[in-house]
mmCIF file of C-alpha atoms in Angstrom:
data_model
loop_
_atom_site.group_PDB
_atom_site.id
_atom_site.type_symbol
_atom_site.label_atom_id
_atom_site.label_comp_id
_atom_site.label_asym_id
_atom_site.label_seq_id
_atom_site.Cartn_x
_atom_site.Cartn_y
_atom_site.Cartn_z
ATOM 1 C CA MET W 9 0.000 0.000 0.000
ATOM 2 C CA SER W 10 1.877 3.060 -1.245
ATOM 3 C CA ALA W 11 -0.991 5.558 -0.750
ATOM 4 C CA TYR W 12 -4.725 5.721 -0.049
ATOM 5 C CA PHE W 13 -5.611 6.969 -3.553
ATOM 6 C CA GLU W 14 -4.165 7.149 -7.053
ATOM 7 C CA ARG W 15 -5.182 9.920 -9.440
ATOM 8 C CA LEU W 16 -6.894 8.787 -12.651
ATOM 9 C CA GLY W 17 -7.735 12.243 -14.041
ATOM 10 C CA ALA W 18 -8.554 15.817 -13.107
ATOM 11 C CA THR W 19 -11.449 14.767 -10.854
ATOM 12 C CA ALA W 20 -11.168 10.958 -10.752
ATOM 13 C CA PHE W 21 -9.369 8.840 -8.133
ATOM 14 C CA ARG W 22 -8.859 5.134 -7.512
ATOM 15 C CA PRO W 23 -8.695 3.913 -3.892
ATOM 16 C CA THR W 24 -6.249 1.227 -2.793
ATOM 17 C CA SER W 25 -6.736 -1.510 -0.200
ATOM 18 C CA ALA W 26 -5.499 0.982 2.405
ATOM 19 C CA VAL W 27 -9.009 2.464 2.548
ATOM 20 C CA GLU W 28 -10.677 -0.770 3.731
ATOM 21 C CA GLY W 29 -13.373 0.165 6.235
ATOM 22 C CA ALA W 30 -13.592 -0.638 9.934
ATOM 23 C CA TRP W 31 -17.293 -1.605 9.807
ATOM 24 C CA SER W 32 -16.893 -3.567 6.541
ATOM 25 C CA THR W 33 -13.719 -4.334 4.592
ATOM 26 C CA GLN W 34 -15.793 -4.231 1.371
ATOM 27 C CA GLU W 35 -16.468 -0.526 1.907
ATOM 28 C CA GLN W 36 -14.226 2.533 2.107
ATOM 29 C CA HIS W 37 -13.302 3.988 5.469
ATOM 30 C CA ILE W 38 -14.465 7.568 5.134
ATOM 31 C CA ALA W 39 -11.355 9.120 6.742
ATOM 32 C CA PRO W 40 -9.085 9.114 3.659
ATOM 33 C CA ALA W 41 -11.968 10.312 1.451
ATOM 34 C CA LEU W 42 -12.470 13.361 3.695
ATOM 35 C CA GLY W 43 -8.809 14.247 3.284
ATOM 36 C CA LEU W 44 -9.095 13.774 -0.480
ATOM 37 C CA ILE W 45 -12.031 16.203 -0.625
ATOM 38 C CA ALA W 46 -10.090 18.791 1.383
ATOM 39 C CA HIS W 47 -7.117 18.395 -0.966
ATOM 40 C CA ALA W 48 -9.392 18.965 -3.973
ATOM 41 C CA ILE W 49 -10.776 22.138 -2.358
ATOM 42 C CA GLU W 50 -7.301 23.459 -1.529
ATOM 43 C CA GLN W 51 -5.960 22.590 -4.978
ATOM 44 C CA ASP W 52 -8.896 24.318 -6.672
ATOM 45 C CA HIS W 53 -8.281 27.435 -4.577
ATOM 46 C CA LEU W 54 -4.561 27.348 -5.318
ATOM 47 C CA ASP W 55 -5.251 27.113 -9.041
ATOM 48 C CA ARG W 56 -7.768 29.976 -8.970
ATOM 49 C CA ARG W 57 -6.217 32.364 -6.438
ATOM 50 C CA SER W 58 -2.708 31.152 -5.611
ATOM 51 C CA GLY W 59 -3.715 30.223 -2.070
ATOM 52 C CA GLU W 60 -4.740 33.683 -0.835
ATOM 53 C CA LEU W 61 -7.312 32.295 1.630
ATOM 54 C CA GLN W 62 -7.118 29.534 4.240
ATOM 55 C CA LEU W 63 -9.531 26.771 5.157
ATOM 56 C CA GLY W 64 -11.172 27.711 8.469
ATOM 57 C CA ARG W 65 -14.106 25.326 8.647
ATOM 58 C CA ILE W 66 -15.282 22.279 6.739
ATOM 59 C CA SER W 67 -18.451 20.290 7.312
ATOM 60 C CA TYR W 68 -19.025 16.901 5.702
ATOM 61 C CA ASP W 69 -22.397 15.171 5.278
ATOM 62 C CA ILE W 70 -21.837 11.442 4.746
ATOM 63 C CA LEU W 71 -24.727 10.217 2.589
ATOM 64 C CA GLY W 72 -23.871 6.529 2.424
ATOM 65 C CA THR W 73 -21.232 3.844 2.115
ATOM 66 C CA MET W 74 -18.912 3.387 -0.861
ATOM 67 C CA PRO W 75 -17.306 0.268 -2.337
ATOM 68 C CA ILE W 76 -13.565 0.323 -2.915
ATOM 69 C CA GLU W 77 -13.921 1.641 -6.442
ATOM 70 C CA ARG W 78 -13.263 4.838 -8.393
ATOM 71 C CA VAL W 79 -14.609 8.077 -6.941
ATOM 72 C CA ASP W 80 -14.931 11.562 -8.436
ATOM 73 C CA VAL W 81 -14.609 14.913 -6.644
ATOM 74 C CA GLU W 82 -16.162 18.089 -8.049
ATOM 75 C CA VAL W 83 -15.544 21.518 -6.449
ATOM 76 C CA ARG W 84 -17.504 24.721 -6.968
ATOM 77 C CA VAL W 85 -17.421 28.161 -5.404
ATOM 78 C CA ARG W 86 -20.793 29.102 -3.919
ATOM 79 C CA ARG W 87 -20.039 32.825 -3.798
ATOM 80 C CA PRO W 88 -16.712 34.380 -4.820
ATOM 81 C CA GLY W 89 -15.313 36.761 -2.215
ATOM 82 C CA ARG W 90 -12.185 38.807 -1.655
ATOM 83 C CA THR W 91 -11.672 37.820 2.007
ATOM 84 C CA ILE W 92 -14.346 35.152 2.634
ATOM 85 C CA GLU W 93 -15.388 32.447 0.193
ATOM 86 C CA PRO W 94 -17.839 29.547 0.677
ATOM 87 C CA VAL W 95 -16.970 26.446 -1.338
ATOM 88 C CA GLU W 96 -18.804 23.168 -1.881
ATOM 89 C CA ALA W 97 -17.375 19.812 -2.960
ATOM 90 C CA VAL W 98 -19.158 16.583 -3.821
ATOM 91 C CA LEU W 99 -17.487 13.185 -3.778
ATOM 92 C CA SER W 100 -19.451 10.682 -5.821
ATOM 93 C CA HIS W 101 -19.299 7.024 -6.772
ATOM 94 C CA ASP W 102 -20.836 5.793 -10.025
ATOM 95 C CA GLY W 103 -22.647 9.112 -10.467
ATOM 96 C CA ARG W 104 -24.216 9.086 -6.994
ATOM 97 C CA ALA W 105 -23.185 11.596 -4.318
ATOM 98 C CA ALA W 106 -21.600 9.910 -1.280
ATOM 99 C CA VAL W 107 -20.182 12.922 0.619
ATOM 100 C CA ILE W 108 -21.092 16.605 0.395
ATOM 101 C CA ALA W 109 -18.598 19.035 1.933
ATOM 102 C CA ARG W 110 -19.117 22.731 2.636
ATOM 103 C CA ALA W 111 -16.084 24.819 3.500
ATOM 104 C CA TRP W 112 -15.333 28.402 4.478
ATOM 105 C CA LEU W 113 -12.124 29.860 3.095
ATOM 106 C CA LEU W 114 -11.071 32.910 5.128
ATOM 107 C CA GLN W 115 -8.413 35.579 4.810
ATOM 108 C CA ALA W 116 -5.015 34.984 6.400
ATOM 109 C CA VAL W 117 -3.611 37.839 8.534
ATOM 110 C CA ASP W 118 -0.859 38.000 11.140
ATOM 111 C CA THR W 119 -2.456 37.567 14.600
ATOM 112 C CA ARG W 120 0.525 35.992 16.381
ATOM 113 C CA GLU W 121 0.541 38.711 19.042
ATOM 114 C CA LEU W 122 -3.107 37.910 19.828
ATOM 115 C CA ALA W 123 -2.886 34.123 19.692
ATOM 116 C CA GLY W 124 -3.961 32.052 22.711
ATOM 117 C CA SER W 125 -6.438 29.410 23.835
ATOM 118 C CA ALA W 126 -7.979 28.168 27.094
ATOM 119 C CA LEU W 127 -8.426 24.673 25.646
ATOM 120 C CA ALA W 128 -6.690 22.126 27.865
ATOM 121 C CA ALA W 129 -3.248 20.859 26.907
ATOM 122 C CA MET W 130 -2.694 17.141 26.329
ATOM 123 C CA PRO W 131 0.329 14.950 27.076
ATOM 124 C CA HIS W 132 3.230 14.726 24.643
ATOM 125 C CA ARG W 133 3.149 11.544 22.590
ATOM 126 C CA ASP W 134 6.220 10.165 24.420
ATOM 127 C CA GLU W 135 4.055 10.019 27.559
ATOM 128 C CA LEU W 136 1.534 7.701 25.847
ATOM 129 C CA GLU W 137 1.805 4.037 24.877
ATOM 130 C CA PRO W 138 1.800 2.480 21.394
ATOM 131 C CA TRP W 139 -1.664 1.233 20.513
ATOM 132 C CA GLU W 140 -3.009 -0.905 17.694
ATOM 133 C CA MET W 141 -6.441 0.195 16.523
ATOM 134 C CA GLY W 142 -6.580 -3.059 14.571
ATOM 135 C CA ASP W 143 -6.979 -4.957 17.860
ATOM 136 C CA HIS W 144 -10.536 -3.577 18.027
ATOM 137 C CA TRP W 145 -11.356 -2.778 14.396
ATOM 138 C CA GLN W 146 -10.952 -4.522 11.041
ATOM 139 C CA GLY W 147 -9.726 -3.237 7.690
ATOM 140 C CA GLY W 148 -6.659 -1.741 6.093
ATOM 141 C CA ALA W 149 -7.389 1.864 7.021
ATOM 142 C CA VAL W 150 -6.959 1.398 10.779
ATOM 143 C CA ARG W 151 -3.643 -0.394 10.138
ATOM 144 C CA SER W 152 -2.361 2.434 7.963
ATOM 145 C CA VAL W 153 -1.978 4.792 10.940
ATOM 146 C CA GLU W 154 0.489 4.829 13.829
ATOM 147 C CA PHE W 155 -1.063 5.488 17.254
ATOM 148 C CA GLN W 156 0.186 6.524 20.688
ATOM 149 C CA ARG W 157 -2.738 6.455 23.160
ATOM 150 C CA ARG W 158 -3.837 6.629 26.781
ATOM 151 C CA GLN W 159 -7.373 5.696 27.768
ATOM 152 C CA ARG W 160 -8.388 8.044 30.591
ATOM 153 C CA GLU W 161 -11.767 6.382 31.155
ATOM 154 C CA ALA W 162 -14.442 4.682 29.054
ATOM 155 C CA GLY W 163 -15.301 7.207 26.365
ATOM 156 C CA HIS W 164 -12.327 9.537 26.902
ATOM 157 C CA ALA W 165 -8.808 9.110 25.530
ATOM 158 C CA TRP W 166 -5.730 11.032 24.484
ATOM 159 C CA ALA W 167 -4.037 9.866 21.290
ATOM 160 C CA TRP W 168 -1.408 10.983 18.816
ATOM 161 C CA LEU W 169 -1.835 9.831 15.201
ATOM 162 C CA ARG W 170 0.515 9.717 12.226
ATOM 163 C CA PRO W 171 -0.355 8.165 8.827
ATOM 164 C CA ARG W 172 2.127 5.592 7.572
ATOM 165 C CA ILE W 173 1.341 6.286 3.898
ATOM 166 C CA PRO W 174 0.518 9.424 1.867
ATOM 167 C CA LEU W 175 -3.017 10.437 0.993
ATOM 168 C CA LEU W 176 -2.473 10.597 -2.771
ATOM 169 C CA GLN W 177 0.223 8.854 -4.774
ATOM 170 C CA GLY W 178 2.825 11.214 -6.225
ATOM 171 C CA GLU W 179 1.283 14.511 -5.061
ATOM 172 C CA SER W 180 2.228 16.978 -2.362
ATOM 173 C CA ILE W 181 -0.486 17.228 0.292
ATOM 174 C CA GLY W 182 -0.840 20.290 2.520
ATOM 175 C CA PRO W 183 -0.923 19.980 6.320
ATOM 176 C CA VAL W 184 -4.640 20.798 6.587
ATOM 177 C CA SER W 185 -5.698 18.156 4.051
ATOM 178 C CA ARG W 186 -3.364 15.665 5.715
ATOM 179 C CA LEU W 187 -5.000 16.393 9.087
ATOM 180 C CA LEU W 188 -8.490 16.077 7.583
ATOM 181 C CA GLY W 189 -7.557 12.647 6.263
ATOM 182 C CA LEU W 190 -7.116 11.539 9.897
ATOM 183 C CA VAL W 191 -9.949 13.184 11.810
ATOM 184 C CA ASP W 192 -12.624 10.539 11.194
ATOM 185 C CA PHE W 193 -10.511 8.007 13.123
ATOM 186 C CA ALA W 194 -11.590 9.883 16.263
ATOM 187 C CA ASN W 195 -14.808 7.876 16.455
ATOM 188 C CA GLY W 196 -12.881 4.651 17.052
ATOM 189 C CA LEU W 197 -10.242 5.935 19.478
ATOM 190 C CA THR W 198 -12.102 5.476 22.764
ATOM 191 C CA LEU W 199 -14.863 2.907 23.055
ATOM 192 C CA ARG W 200 -17.797 2.997 25.413
ATOM 193 C CA LEU W 201 -18.990 -0.286 23.891
ATOM 194 C CA GLU W 202 -17.295 -2.836 21.654
ATOM 195 C CA PRO W 203 -18.165 -2.505 17.948
ATOM 196 C CA GLN W 204 -19.198 -6.176 17.930
ATOM 197 C CA GLU W 205 -22.001 -5.249 20.360
ATOM 198 C CA VAL W 206 -23.150 -1.850 19.083
ATOM 199 C CA ALA W 207 -22.804 -0.061 15.750
ATOM 200 C CA PHE W 208 -22.216 3.684 16.077
ATOM 201 C CA PRO W 209 -21.230 5.119 12.676
ATOM 202 C CA ASN W 210 -21.119 8.871 12.218
ATOM 203 C CA VAL W 211 -23.190 10.522 9.503
ATOM 204 C CA ASP W 212 -21.349 13.830 9.546
ATOM 205 C CA LEU W 213 -18.121 15.509 10.615
ATOM 206 C CA THR W 214 -17.407 19.193 11.196
ATOM 207 C CA CYS W 215 -13.939 20.590 11.774
ATOM 208 C CA HIS W 216 -13.090 24.153 12.862
ATOM 209 C CA LEU W 217 -9.429 25.147 12.635
ATOM 210 C CA LEU W 218 -7.200 27.685 14.389
ATOM 211 C CA GLY W 219 -4.542 27.307 11.717
ATOM 212 C CA ALA W 220 -2.503 24.746 9.830
ATOM 213 C CA PRO W 221 -0.887 22.075 12.039
ATOM 214 C CA GLN W 222 2.856 21.641 12.192
ATOM 215 C CA GLY W 223 4.742 18.348 12.329
ATOM 216 C CA GLU W 224 3.856 14.780 11.403
ATOM 217 C CA TRP W 225 1.771 13.906 14.473
ATOM 218 C CA ILE W 226 -1.760 15.124 15.302
ATOM 219 C CA GLY W 227 -3.051 14.956 18.881
ATOM 220 C CA PHE W 228 -6.643 13.922 19.651
ATOM 221 C CA ASP W 229 -8.318 14.681 22.991
ATOM 222 C CA THR W 230 -11.487 12.705 22.309
ATOM 223 C CA THR W 231 -14.687 12.026 24.242
ATOM 224 C CA VAL W 232 -17.617 9.848 23.182
ATOM 225 C CA SER W 233 -21.131 10.296 24.583
ATOM 226 C CA ILE W 234 -24.240 8.184 23.971
ATOM 227 C CA GLY W 235 -27.739 9.487 24.641
ATOM 228 C CA PRO W 236 -30.885 7.544 25.606
ATOM 229 C CA THR W 237 -32.619 7.548 22.193
ATOM 230 C CA GLY W 238 -30.031 6.200 19.733
ATOM 231 C CA LEU W 239 -27.942 9.341 19.275
ATOM 232 C CA GLY W 240 -24.284 9.789 20.117
ATOM 233 C CA LEU W 241 -21.571 12.441 19.840
ATOM 234 C CA THR W 242 -17.834 12.168 19.365
ATOM 235 C CA ASP W 243 -16.088 15.413 20.339
ATOM 236 C CA THR W 244 -12.373 16.058 19.799
ATOM 237 C CA VAL W 245 -9.871 18.845 20.382
ATOM 238 C CA LEU W 246 -7.044 18.570 17.845
ATOM 239 C CA HIS W 247 -3.430 19.418 18.744
ATOM 240 C CA ASP W 248 -0.004 19.675 17.265
ATOM 241 C CA GLU W 249 3.123 19.917 19.413
ATOM 242 C CA ARG W 250 2.513 23.639 20.001
ATOM 243 C CA GLY W 251 -1.008 23.187 21.387
ATOM 244 C CA PRO W 252 -4.642 23.162 20.158
ATOM 245 C CA VAL W 253 -5.194 23.618 16.418
ATOM 246 C CA GLY W 254 -8.917 22.913 16.070
ATOM 247 C CA THR W 255 -11.998 20.918 17.040
ATOM 248 C CA VAL W 256 -14.021 18.102 15.483
ATOM 249 C CA GLN W 257 -17.544 16.882 16.167
ATOM 250 C CA GLN W 258 -19.313 13.832 14.760
ATOM 251 C CA ILE W 259 -22.966 12.866 15.261
ATOM 252 C CA LEU W 260 -23.503 9.123 15.676
ATOM 253 C CA THR W 261 -26.408 6.819 14.968
ATOM 254 C CA VAL W 262 -26.234 4.200 17.754
ATOM 255 C CA ARG W 263 -27.621 0.784 16.829
ATOM 256 C CA PRO W 264 -27.419 -2.183 19.245
ATOM 257 C CA MET W 265 -26.621 -5.437 17.453
ATOM 258 C CA ARG W 266 -29.438 -7.984 17.436
ATOM 259 C CA PRO W 267 -28.549 -11.496 18.658
#
């Protein structure tokens, strides 16, 4: 597995076995696809405007599962703007939309003298232990990432993640798209219940960013909550080695397995 995807054309991509899903190995894990969409958005902006704006928020609606087959990504600007620009991207399989992403591209200005956050720090990765996500989940995607993790309690863990392979064969990937190719793994980092007992896939993911991360590793301070009527929420604060760089939330549909 040299990468998650190979480019077939301007908008067409072929997934490799590295995208095998955690719920079913016949379906794509959505994490790499979310990174691919972000890369398409950033590349479109770079081609149009030489990267004047930065991605500040992206929200994905996950409309269904996808087999491990060719996908296409189309990007369009909803409203051109000098300092703020809303963009939409659709990832489709066989002509059917599978993921719709809506992003805000915002102006970049120097606010280093104002920078700060009250979000809690998390331990350095050297303070955590190696962890194999594949001990709990199936598929190639969970084995394509290196993990350092500490489970604080059921439903709350710290983890540092680093992909072992690139997102797209033969192309340079920016730090934001690389991060967004990891964020969906949050939902499997800290289990309240074993996936053999309860299914809890997410149907969306929204990420707000404070800036582009630095370094190879991304820190996840993740909590999972389950409500009384079949809804759940995975909530994560993202870190690099300097501190918090953003947040991620995922809504879950919680479905107890029938004997």
